[in-house]
Amino acid sequence: MAEDIEKVKCLIIGSGPAGYTAAIYAARANMGPVLYQGSQPGGQLTTTNEVENFPGYPEGVTGPEMMLQLQAQAERFETDVRNGWVTKVDFSGDIHKVWVNDTKEIHADTVIISTGASAKYLGLESEQKYLKLGGGVSACAVCDGFFYRNQEVVIVGAGDSACEEAHYLSKLCKKVTMLVRRDEFRASKIMEARVRNTENIEILFNTETDEVLGDGQVVNGVRVFNNKTNEKHDIPATGFFVAIGHKPNTDIFKDYLDLDETGYIINVPGTSKTNVEGVFVSGDAADHVYRQAVTAAGTGCMAALDAERYLAAKDSTFEVSTSTYN
Ligand SMILES: Cc1cc2nc3c(=O)[nH]c(=O)nc-3n(C[C@H](O)[C@H](O)[C@H](O)COP(=O)(O)OP(=O)(O)OC[C@H]3O[C@@H](n4cnc5c(N)ncnc54)[C@H](O)[C@@H]3O)c2cc1C
């Protein structure tokens, strides 16, 4: 029924660093943002205990604590933060229609998508166990490599990102063992050459993970098997890195927005604009390169500023707020 439709100036989908930063800017610009948190309030960082590379925290901060602070900052400027999962959108007309939990219908002048991406894991029980314990399993070398300085680690993957991450780890760690499932890399020749030419990276082809080993609290090795011979052996390691790709949370947008082959939303370079006017994207949902909290926050800021300017151009009664720069 039409009476049930809520109209909002700015709807933000997602509550990671991108969504909350967009909310802080949009709220301070009088856009009255409504933000839906989705099934993971606070986003990916709520799954990590130590964030040491977000500016402003000289002693580091836990992911959950940092995200509560971002939420509080967004709410301080009266962002309407709500529980709810966006299940459907219709961006075919001038009005951007969004459905929450399949029931509530919202018509938004602007939509900021901050739905992030999820790292893929192997799905082994032992991997998930140490991942949940925060005991040595990671899908982000740039985030967590520092904690394994001068130690031995194992990384799984064969694409460009895996090579990039293995090389990154090789500069911090004593030894990096790279497990490649097939008898060749999927990466570009240049990335492959980089890992092949790095002395402390050992590459094991036709090799898969059988089990992540540990003492019940932290990882202390990885049992691997050769998928040609079925032979198993154990590799001592304190860190197990999984670099087999990410899945952007963008399925619901695929009928309206341009996505790349993996599902990342394609933005107009240098902006947060998508191919649909009034719909903007920020954070990992569009970023397959950097995937960091600070870059997500940066693009959240861009999305709110782009949305503000879009509203101002469309509606002469809407004033671009100077508060953005105060
Ligand atoms: C274990 C781990 C450790 C990390 N450590 C660091 C670190 O130390 N430093 C660093 O800079 N980066 C780190 N990262 C990366 C960082 O977490 C991400 O780059 C960042 O969180 C991306 O922010 P985002 O706002 O784009 O999305 P996300 O944080 O992924 O948040 C996405 C949000 O969208 C919501 N959502 C998704 N779909 C819907 C929907 N349909 N409806 C409503 N809501 C929806 C989710 O509930 C979630 O709130 C780490 C990542 C992981 C997994």
Coordinates of C-alpha atoms and ligand atoms in Angstrom, one line a residue:
M1 CA 0.0 0.0 0.0
A2 CA 1.3 3.5 -0.9
E3 CA 0.9 4.8 2.7
D4 CA 3.4 2.2 3.8
I5 CA 6.1 3.5 1.5
E6 CA 8.7 5.5 3.3
K7 CA 10.5 8.3 1.4
V8 CA 14.1 9.1 2.3
K9 CA 16.7 11.5 0.9
C10 CA 19.6 9.2 1.4
L11 CA 19.5 5.4 2.0
I12 CA 22.8 3.7 3.0
I13 CA 23.0 -0.1 2.7
G14 CA 25.7 -1.6 4.9
S15 CA 27.3 -0.8 8.2
G16 CA 31.0 -1.3 7.6
P17 CA 33.6 1.5 7.6
A18 CA 32.2 2.7 4.2
G19 CA 28.6 2.8 5.3
Y20 CA 29.2 4.6 8.6
T21 CA 31.6 7.1 7.1
A22 CA 29.0 7.9 4.3
A23 CA 26.5 8.3 7.1
I24 CA 28.6 10.7 9.1
Y25 CA 29.1 12.9 6.0
A26 CA 25.5 12.6 4.8
A27 CA 24.1 13.4 8.2
R28 CA 26.2 16.5 8.7
A29 CA 25.0 17.6 5.2
N30 CA 21.4 17.5 6.3
M31 CA 20.5 14.5 4.1
G32 CA 18.8 12.6 7.0
P33 CA 20.4 9.3 6.1
V34 CA 18.8 6.0 7.0
L35 CA 21.3 3.2 7.2
Y36 CA 20.5 -0.5 7.2
Q37 CA 23.1 -2.7 8.9
G38 CA 22.4 -6.0 7.3
S39 CA 23.3 -9.3 8.9
Q40 CA 26.7 -8.2 10.0
P41 CA 26.4 -5.0 12.0
G42 CA 29.8 -3.3 11.8
G43 CA 30.9 -5.4 8.8
Q44 CA 34.0 -7.5 8.3
L45 CA 36.1 -5.8 10.9
T46 CA 33.9 -7.2 13.7
T47 CA 35.6 -10.5 13.0
T48 CA 39.1 -9.3 13.9
N49 CA 40.7 -8.6 17.3
E50 CA 43.4 -6.3 16.2
V51 CA 43.3 -3.3 13.9
E52 CA 46.6 -1.6 13.9
N53 CA 46.6 0.3 10.6
F54 CA 43.5 2.5 10.9
P55 CA 44.8 6.1 11.5
G56 CA 43.9 7.6 14.9
Y57 CA 44.5 4.6 17.0
P58 CA 48.1 4.7 18.1
E59 CA 47.8 1.7 20.3
G60 CA 45.6 -0.3 17.9
V61 CA 41.9 -1.2 18.5
T62 CA 39.7 -4.2 18.3
G63 CA 37.5 -4.4 15.2
P64 CA 34.2 -4.5 17.2
E65 CA 35.2 -1.6 19.3
M66 CA 36.2 0.5 16.3
M67 CA 33.0 -0.2 14.6
L68 CA 30.9 0.7 17.7
Q69 CA 32.7 4.0 17.7
L70 CA 32.0 4.6 14.0
Q71 CA 28.3 3.8 14.6
A72 CA 28.2 6.2 17.6
Q73 CA 29.8 8.9 15.5
A74 CA 27.2 8.4 12.8
E75 CA 24.4 8.4 15.4
R76 CA 25.7 11.6 17.0
F77 CA 24.6 13.4 13.9
E78 CA 21.3 11.6 13.9
T79 CA 21.8 8.9 11.3
D80 CA 18.8 6.6 11.6
V81 CA 20.7 3.2 12.0
R82 CA 18.3 0.3 11.6
N83 CA 18.5 -3.5 11.7
G84 CA 17.4 -5.0 8.4
W85 CA 18.5 -6.7 5.2
V86 CA 17.9 -5.2 1.8
T87 CA 16.4 -8.1 -0.3
K88 CA 15.4 -6.4 -3.5
V89 CA 15.9 -3.1 -5.4
D90 CA 14.4 -1.5 -8.5
F91 CA 16.6 1.2 -10.0
S92 CA 14.8 1.3 -13.3
G93 CA 13.1 4.7 -12.8
D94 CA 13.8 8.1 -11.4
I95 CA 12.8 6.9 -7.9
H96 CA 15.1 4.3 -6.4
K97 CA 13.0 1.6 -4.9
V98 CA 14.4 -0.6 -2.1
W99 CA 12.8 -3.4 -0.2
V100 CA 13.9 -4.4 3.3
N101 CA 13.3 -7.9 4.7
D102 CA 11.1 -8.5 1.6
T103 CA 8.3 -6.3 3.1
K104 CA 9.1 -2.7 3.8
E105 CA 9.3 -0.5 0.7
I106 CA 11.5 2.6 0.6
H107 CA 11.8 5.2 -2.1
A108 CA 15.1 6.9 -1.9
D109 CA 16.4 10.0 -3.8
T110 CA 19.9 8.7 -3.4
V111 CA 21.2 5.3 -2.5
I112 CA 24.7 4.6 -1.2
I113 CA 25.7 1.0 -1.6
S114 CA 28.3 -0.2 1.1
T115 CA 27.6 -3.9 1.1
G116 CA 31.2 -5.0 1.2
A117 CA 32.6 -8.3 0.1
S118 CA 33.2 -11.6 1.8
A119 CA 36.5 -13.4 1.7
K120 CA 36.3 -17.0 0.4
Y121 CA 37.6 -19.7 2.6
L122 CA 38.3 -23.4 2.0
G123 CA 35.6 -24.4 4.4
L124 CA 37.7 -27.0 6.3
E125 CA 36.5 -27.5 9.9
S126 CA 40.0 -26.8 11.3
E127 CA 40.4 -23.7 9.2
Q128 CA 37.0 -22.3 10.5
K129 CA 37.9 -23.2 14.1
Y130 CA 41.2 -21.2 14.1
L131 CA 39.6 -18.4 12.1
K132 CA 36.9 -18.0 14.8
L133 CA 39.4 -18.2 17.6
G134 CA 41.5 -15.5 15.9
G135 CA 44.3 -18.1 16.3
G136 CA 46.3 -17.8 13.0
V137 CA 43.9 -18.1 10.0
S138 CA 43.5 -15.0 7.9
A139 CA 42.3 -13.9 4.5
C140 CA 44.2 -10.6 4.5
A141 CA 48.0 -10.5 4.4
V142 CA 48.1 -6.7 4.4
C143 CA 45.9 -6.7 7.6
D144 CA 47.5 -9.5 9.5
G145 CA 51.0 -10.2 8.0
F146 CA 52.6 -7.9 10.5
F147 CA 51.7 -10.3 13.4
Y148 CA 53.8 -13.1 11.8
R149 CA 57.1 -11.2 11.5
N150 CA 60.1 -13.6 11.3
Q151 CA 57.7 -16.6 11.5
E152 CA 56.8 -19.3 9.0
V153 CA 53.5 -19.1 7.2
V154 CA 51.5 -21.0 4.6
I155 CA 49.4 -19.3 1.9
V156 CA 46.8 -20.9 -0.4
G157 CA 46.0 -19.6 -3.8
A158 CA 47.3 -19.2 -7.3
G159 CA 46.0 -16.0 -8.8
D160 CA 47.4 -12.5 -8.9
S161 CA 46.1 -11.6 -5.4
A162 CA 47.6 -14.7 -3.9
C163 CA 51.0 -13.9 -5.5
E164 CA 50.7 -10.3 -4.4
E165 CA 50.0 -11.4 -0.8
A166 CA 52.7 -14.1 -0.8
H167 CA 55.2 -11.5 -1.9
Y168 CA 54.0 -9.1 0.8
L169 CA 54.4 -11.8 3.4
S170 CA 57.8 -12.8 2.2
K171 CA 59.1 -9.3 3.2
L172 CA 57.9 -9.9 6.8
C173 CA 58.1 -13.6 7.4
K174 CA 61.1 -16.0 7.6
K175 CA 59.5 -18.4 5.1
V176 CA 56.3 -18.5 3.1
T177 CA 55.0 -21.8 1.7
M178 CA 52.6 -21.3 -1.2
L179 CA 50.1 -24.1 -1.9
V180 CA 49.0 -24.2 -5.6
R181 CA 46.2 -26.7 -6.4
R182 CA 47.0 -27.2 -10.0
D183 CA 50.4 -27.7 -11.7
E184 CA 50.4 -24.1 -12.8
F185 CA 49.5 -20.6 -11.6
R186 CA 46.4 -18.7 -12.7
A187 CA 48.3 -15.4 -12.1
S188 CA 49.8 -13.2 -14.8
K189 CA 53.4 -14.2 -15.8
I190 CA 54.8 -11.1 -14.1
M191 CA 53.3 -11.9 -10.8
E192 CA 54.2 -15.6 -11.1
A193 CA 57.8 -14.6 -11.8
R194 CA 57.8 -12.3 -8.8
V195 CA 57.0 -15.2 -6.4
R196 CA 59.2 -17.7 -8.2
N197 CA 62.2 -15.3 -7.9
T198 CA 61.7 -14.7 -4.2
E199 CA 64.1 -16.7 -2.2
N200 CA 62.0 -17.4 0.9
I201 CA 58.8 -18.4 -1.0
E202 CA 58.6 -22.2 -1.6
I203 CA 55.9 -23.1 -4.1
L204 CA 54.2 -26.6 -3.8
F205 CA 52.2 -27.4 -6.9
N206 CA 49.4 -30.0 -7.0
T207 CA 49.1 -29.5 -3.3
E208 CA 46.0 -28.9 -1.2
T209 CA 45.3 -28.4 2.5
D210 CA 44.1 -31.5 4.4
E211 CA 44.0 -29.9 7.9
V212 CA 45.1 -26.7 9.7
L213 CA 47.0 -28.0 12.7
G214 CA 47.2 -26.3 16.1
D215 CA 47.2 -26.7 19.9
G216 CA 43.5 -25.9 20.3
Q217 CA 44.2 -22.2 20.5
V218 CA 46.7 -21.2 17.8
V219 CA 47.9 -22.6 14.6
N220 CA 51.2 -24.5 14.6
G221 CA 51.2 -26.2 11.2
V222 CA 49.4 -27.3 8.1
R223 CA 48.9 -30.9 6.9
V224 CA 48.9 -30.9 3.1
F225 CA 48.5 -33.6 0.5
N226 CA 49.7 -34.0 -3.1
N227 CA 46.6 -34.4 -5.2
K228 CA 48.4 -36.6 -7.7
T229 CA 50.1 -39.0 -5.3
N230 CA 47.8 -38.5 -2.2
E231 CA 51.0 -38.3 -0.1
K232 CA 50.6 -36.2 3.0
H233 CA 53.1 -34.1 5.0
D234 CA 53.1 -31.5 7.7
I235 CA 54.5 -28.0 7.3
P236 CA 55.3 -26.0 10.5
A237 CA 53.6 -22.6 10.4
T238 CA 52.1 -20.1 12.8
G239 CA 49.9 -18.5 10.2
F240 CA 47.6 -19.9 7.5
F241 CA 46.6 -17.3 4.8
V242 CA 43.8 -18.0 2.4
A243 CA 44.0 -16.0 -0.9
I244 CA 41.4 -17.7 -3.1
G245 CA 39.3 -14.6 -3.8
H246 CA 36.4 -12.5 -2.5
K247 CA 32.7 -12.5 -3.3
P248 CA 31.3 -9.0 -3.4
N249 CA 27.8 -8.7 -1.8
T250 CA 26.2 -7.3 -4.9
D251 CA 23.8 -10.0 -6.2
I252 CA 20.7 -7.9 -5.6
F253 CA 22.0 -5.1 -7.8
K254 CA 23.0 -7.2 -10.8
D255 CA 19.9 -6.4 -12.9
Y256 CA 20.5 -2.7 -12.7
L257 CA 24.2 -1.9 -12.1
D258 CA 27.2 -2.6 -14.2
L259 CA 29.3 -5.3 -12.5
D260 CA 32.6 -6.8 -13.5
E261 CA 33.0 -10.6 -14.0
T262 CA 33.5 -11.2 -10.3
G263 CA 30.6 -9.1 -9.2
Y264 CA 32.3 -5.9 -8.1
I265 CA 30.2 -2.8 -8.9
I266 CA 31.9 -0.7 -11.6
N267 CA 32.1 3.0 -10.7
V268 CA 32.9 6.0 -12.8
P269 CA 36.7 6.3 -12.3
G270 CA 37.6 8.8 -9.6
T271 CA 34.1 9.0 -8.3
S272 CA 31.6 6.9 -6.4
K273 CA 29.0 7.1 -9.3
T274 CA 27.5 4.0 -10.8
N275 CA 25.8 3.7 -14.2
V276 CA 22.5 4.6 -12.5
E277 CA 22.0 8.3 -11.6
G278 CA 21.6 8.8 -7.8
V279 CA 23.1 5.4 -6.9
F280 CA 26.6 5.5 -5.5
V281 CA 29.0 2.8 -4.3
S282 CA 31.6 2.8 -1.7
G283 CA 34.0 0.3 0.0
D284 CA 34.8 -3.3 -0.9
A285 CA 31.6 -3.7 -3.0
A286 CA 33.6 -1.9 -5.7
D287 CA 37.2 -2.4 -4.6
H288 CA 39.0 -5.5 -5.6
V289 CA 42.4 -3.8 -5.3
Y290 CA 42.9 -2.2 -1.8
R291 CA 40.2 -3.8 0.4
Q292 CA 41.1 -1.9 3.5
A293 CA 39.0 -0.2 6.2
V294 CA 40.6 3.2 5.6
T295 CA 40.0 3.0 1.8
A296 CA 36.4 1.9 2.5
A297 CA 36.0 4.9 4.8
G298 CA 37.5 7.2 2.1
T299 CA 35.1 6.1 -0.6
G300 CA 32.2 6.3 1.9
C301 CA 33.1 10.0 2.2
M302 CA 33.2 10.3 -1.6
A303 CA 29.8 8.7 -2.0
A304 CA 28.1 11.0 0.5
L305 CA 29.7 14.1 -1.2
D306 CA 28.7 12.8 -4.6
A307 CA 25.1 12.1 -3.3
E308 CA 24.9 15.6 -1.8
R309 CA 26.0 17.2 -5.0
Y310 CA 23.5 15.1 -7.0
L311 CA 20.7 16.2 -4.7
A312 CA 21.7 19.8 -4.9
A313 CA 21.7 19.7 -8.7
K314 CA 18.4 18.0 -8.9
D315 CA 16.5 20.0 -6.3
S316 CA 17.3 23.7 -6.0
T317 CA 15.7 23.8 -2.6
F318 CA 18.2 21.4 -1.2
E319 CA 21.2 23.3 0.0
V320 CA 24.7 21.9 -0.1
S321 CA 25.7 22.0 3.5
T322 CA 28.8 23.9 4.5
S323 CA 29.0 21.6 7.6
T324 CA 30.8 19.0 5.5
Y325 CA 33.9 21.1 5.7
N326 CA 33.6 22.4 9.3
Ligands
LIG1 C1 39.5 -11.0 9.4 C2 39.7 -9.6 8.7 C3 40.6 -8.7 9.2 C4 40.8 -7.5 8.6 N1 41.7 -6.6 9.2 C5 41.8 -5.4 8.6 C6 42.7 -4.5 9.2 O1 43.4 -4.8 10.2 N2 42.8 -3.3 8.6 C7 42.1 -2.9 7.5 O2 42.2 -1.8 7.1 N3 41.2 -3.8 7.0 C8 41.1 -5.0 7.5 N4 40.2 -5.9 6.9 C9 39.5 -5.5 5.7 C10 38.3 -4.6 6.1 O3 37.6 -5.2 7.1 C11 37.5 -4.3 4.9 O4 38.3 -3.7 3.8 C12 36.4 -3.3 5.2 O5 35.6 -3.8 6.3 C13 35.4 -3.0 4.1 O6 34.4 -2.2 4.5 P1 33.0 -2.0 3.8 O7 32.3 -1.0 4.5 O8 33.2 -1.8 2.3 O9 32.3 -3.4 3.9 P2 32.1 -4.5 5.1 O10 33.0 -4.2 6.3 O11 32.3 -5.8 4.4 O12 30.6 -4.3 5.5 C14 29.6 -4.6 4.7 C15 28.3 -4.3 5.4 O13 27.2 -4.5 4.4 C16 26.1 -5.2 5.1 N5 25.3 -5.8 4.0 C17 25.7 -6.6 3.0 N6 24.7 -6.9 2.2 C18 23.6 -6.3 2.7 C19 22.2 -6.2 2.4 N7 21.7 -6.9 1.3 N8 21.4 -5.4 3.1 C20 21.9 -4.7 4.2 N9 23.2 -4.7 4.6 C21 24.0 -5.5 3.8 C22 26.8 -6.1 6.0 O14 25.9 -6.5 7.1 C23 27.9 -5.2 6.5 O15 27.5 -4.4 7.6 C24 40.0 -7.2 7.5 C25 39.1 -8.0 7.0 C26 38.9 -9.3 7.6 C27 37.9 -10.2 7.0

